[in-house]
XYZ file of C-alpha atoms in Angstrom:
199
model
C 32.338 101.816 -41.902
C 31.907 103.366 -45.326
C 33.757 102.051 -48.331
C 34.475 104.848 -50.782
C 35.116 103.575 -54.287
C 37.677 105.459 -56.341
C 35.625 104.926 -59.485
C 32.990 106.761 -61.488
C 32.247 103.736 -63.691
C 28.563 102.938 -63.057
C 28.932 99.301 -64.045
C 31.872 98.834 -61.710
C 30.121 100.612 -58.814
C 27.035 98.402 -59.117
C 29.235 95.308 -59.273
C 31.077 96.291 -56.090
C 27.781 96.949 -54.287
C 26.577 93.455 -55.185
C 29.864 91.875 -54.185
C 30.073 93.750 -50.845
C 26.489 93.569 -49.517
C 27.522 93.945 -45.865
C 29.188 97.317 -46.380
C 27.962 100.786 -47.257
C 29.564 101.276 -50.655
C 29.516 104.743 -52.184
C 31.219 106.355 -55.152
C 33.821 109.029 -54.433
C 31.802 111.479 -56.523
C 28.943 111.311 -53.993
C 31.241 113.026 -51.485
C 33.846 114.871 -53.511
C 32.110 115.553 -56.801
C 33.207 114.077 -60.088
C 36.732 114.663 -61.395
C 39.277 112.732 -63.428
C 42.305 111.056 -61.911
C 45.105 110.662 -64.481
C 46.086 107.006 -64.708
C 49.784 107.445 -65.397
C 50.970 104.071 -64.073
C 52.510 101.363 -66.226
C 50.755 98.529 -64.371
C 47.314 97.819 -62.943
C 48.836 98.002 -59.459
C 50.360 101.431 -60.019
C 47.109 102.838 -61.399
C 45.037 101.373 -58.558
C 47.357 102.947 -55.976
C 47.324 106.313 -57.782
C 43.500 106.427 -57.762
C 43.079 105.291 -54.171
C 45.778 107.663 -52.893
C 44.183 110.688 -54.556
C 40.737 109.921 -53.125
C 42.231 109.253 -49.687
C 44.067 112.595 -49.795
C 40.956 114.554 -50.758
C 38.771 112.858 -48.156
C 41.286 113.751 -45.451
C 41.338 117.359 -46.670
C 37.563 117.460 -46.085
C 38.047 115.989 -42.598
C 36.088 112.868 -43.493
C 36.486 110.134 -40.887
C 35.792 106.412 -40.614
C 36.239 105.430 -44.214
C 38.113 102.929 -46.312
C 39.109 103.762 -49.868
C 38.996 100.953 -52.373
C 40.147 101.340 -55.940
C 40.271 98.840 -58.735
C 42.249 98.918 -61.915
C 41.454 96.171 -64.318
C 41.558 95.254 -67.950
C 41.951 92.601 -70.564
C 45.261 91.509 -72.081
C 45.954 89.481 -75.219
C 49.400 87.888 -75.523
C 49.038 87.930 -79.328
C 48.815 91.749 -79.103
C 51.848 91.987 -76.784
C 49.556 92.395 -73.779
C 47.272 95.059 -75.271
C 44.875 96.595 -74.413
C 46.276 96.022 -70.864
C 46.354 99.140 -68.693
C 44.823 101.058 -71.607
C 41.698 98.851 -71.663
C 39.332 101.684 -70.709
C 40.793 104.049 -73.315
C 41.935 101.565 -75.944
C 40.197 103.408 -78.789
C 40.973 106.920 -77.543
C 40.700 109.302 -74.603
C 36.890 109.504 -74.676
C 36.455 105.849 -75.556
C 33.183 103.976 -75.079
C 32.697 100.256 -74.476
C 31.438 100.015 -78.050
C 34.427 101.760 -79.623
C 36.885 99.745 -77.522
C 35.212 96.491 -78.517
C 35.235 97.535 -82.167
C 38.969 98.225 -82.013
C 39.725 94.862 -80.399
C 37.593 93.093 -83.004
C 39.450 94.946 -85.777
C 42.800 93.893 -84.299
C 41.746 90.238 -84.255
C 40.412 90.515 -87.795
C 43.662 92.139 -88.916
C 45.438 88.987 -87.746
C 42.750 86.765 -89.331
C 41.826 85.392 -85.896
C 38.317 84.454 -84.803
C 39.589 84.001 -81.262
C 42.763 84.303 -79.254
C 44.006 83.575 -75.753
C 43.227 86.401 -73.331
C 43.045 87.109 -69.633
C 41.570 89.701 -67.312
C 43.535 91.231 -64.448
C 42.074 93.103 -61.494
C 44.192 94.869 -58.911
C 42.369 96.154 -55.848
C 44.004 98.703 -53.591
C 42.745 99.319 -50.069
C 43.783 102.380 -48.089
C 42.848 102.501 -44.411
C 44.453 104.944 -42.001
C 47.062 105.702 -44.685
C 48.205 102.078 -44.917
C 48.146 100.729 -48.483
C 47.299 97.125 -49.357
C 47.017 95.559 -52.825
C 45.688 92.226 -54.107
C 45.266 90.737 -57.580
C 42.742 88.471 -59.266
C 42.898 86.865 -62.711
C 40.495 85.213 -65.162
C 41.707 83.336 -68.227
C 39.880 82.489 -71.429
C 39.537 83.522 -75.068
C 38.747 86.811 -76.804
C 36.548 86.476 -79.888
C 35.991 88.712 -82.910
C 32.244 89.280 -82.490
C 30.083 90.596 -79.670
C 27.738 88.136 -77.981
C 25.361 89.034 -75.147
C 24.342 92.240 -73.436
C 25.092 91.455 -69.774
C 27.977 93.136 -68.030
C 30.085 95.947 -69.455
C 33.408 96.605 -71.113
C 34.826 93.685 -73.067
C 32.401 91.155 -71.528
C 30.622 90.412 -74.868
C 33.989 89.446 -76.407
C 35.388 87.205 -73.666
C 34.694 83.498 -73.182
C 36.031 82.348 -69.802
C 37.920 79.088 -69.578
C 35.553 76.146 -69.128
C 32.574 77.911 -70.727
C 31.177 78.198 -74.230
C 29.432 81.534 -73.657
C 30.795 85.044 -73.296
C 30.622 87.047 -70.079
C 28.006 89.083 -71.900
C 25.793 85.990 -72.130
C 26.314 84.719 -68.580
C 24.265 85.843 -65.573
C 25.960 87.941 -62.905
C 25.480 85.207 -60.298
C 27.433 82.786 -62.488
C 30.207 85.227 -63.350
C 30.813 86.391 -59.805
C 32.003 82.939 -58.791
C 35.139 83.166 -60.923
C 35.525 86.747 -62.157
C 38.895 88.435 -61.820
C 37.313 91.164 -59.704
C 35.582 88.714 -57.397
C 38.788 86.732 -56.942
C 40.601 89.938 -56.032
C 37.733 90.981 -53.758
C 37.879 87.694 -51.847
C 41.494 88.457 -51.084
C 40.574 92.067 -50.268
C 37.944 90.820 -47.805
C 40.656 88.871 -45.988
C 42.650 92.106 -45.722
C 39.572 93.950 -44.367
C 38.999 91.200 -41.788
C 42.541 91.689 -40.503
C 42.675 95.490 -40.438
C 39.169 96.253 -39.086
């Protein structure tokens, strides 16, 4: 059974492959070509369902069989910023945002408030579509966002986030350490339970 990821984010694709070693995990673009899916939802759940549904629809149009679509919508939220970046995490600094520009904007927001660090949490919503049935699960990771980048591991806001119980950022921690408690891994563990039931 092939798992088709509704993502073109290279970092995310590699992470899913590591976290799902017993499945054939491929990016949607390997089958359908690369295209953008507008993320018009107001929650991580809505966006995850939108992405998975679009990939599922296009795969069916091409008469693809024996596949599961998995999408993930995730991001970081700071209560001090009224939940921002939130669902706009990937495009926090603009439509064609990069990890660097997003991190710079978050740092500037913390500096504007004269904060070296602030409470923050990651959310991951995973949507699974199999035979047109839709399932969703969530995972969370709490910690602190800081106003300077530390470490080069991971992607996104990882160099700015210190998980609860640690004194290093996700950018400084090894993948093997992070995967034990990451928001995505917590959501994936729940997703695996769904897969066990439906397959």
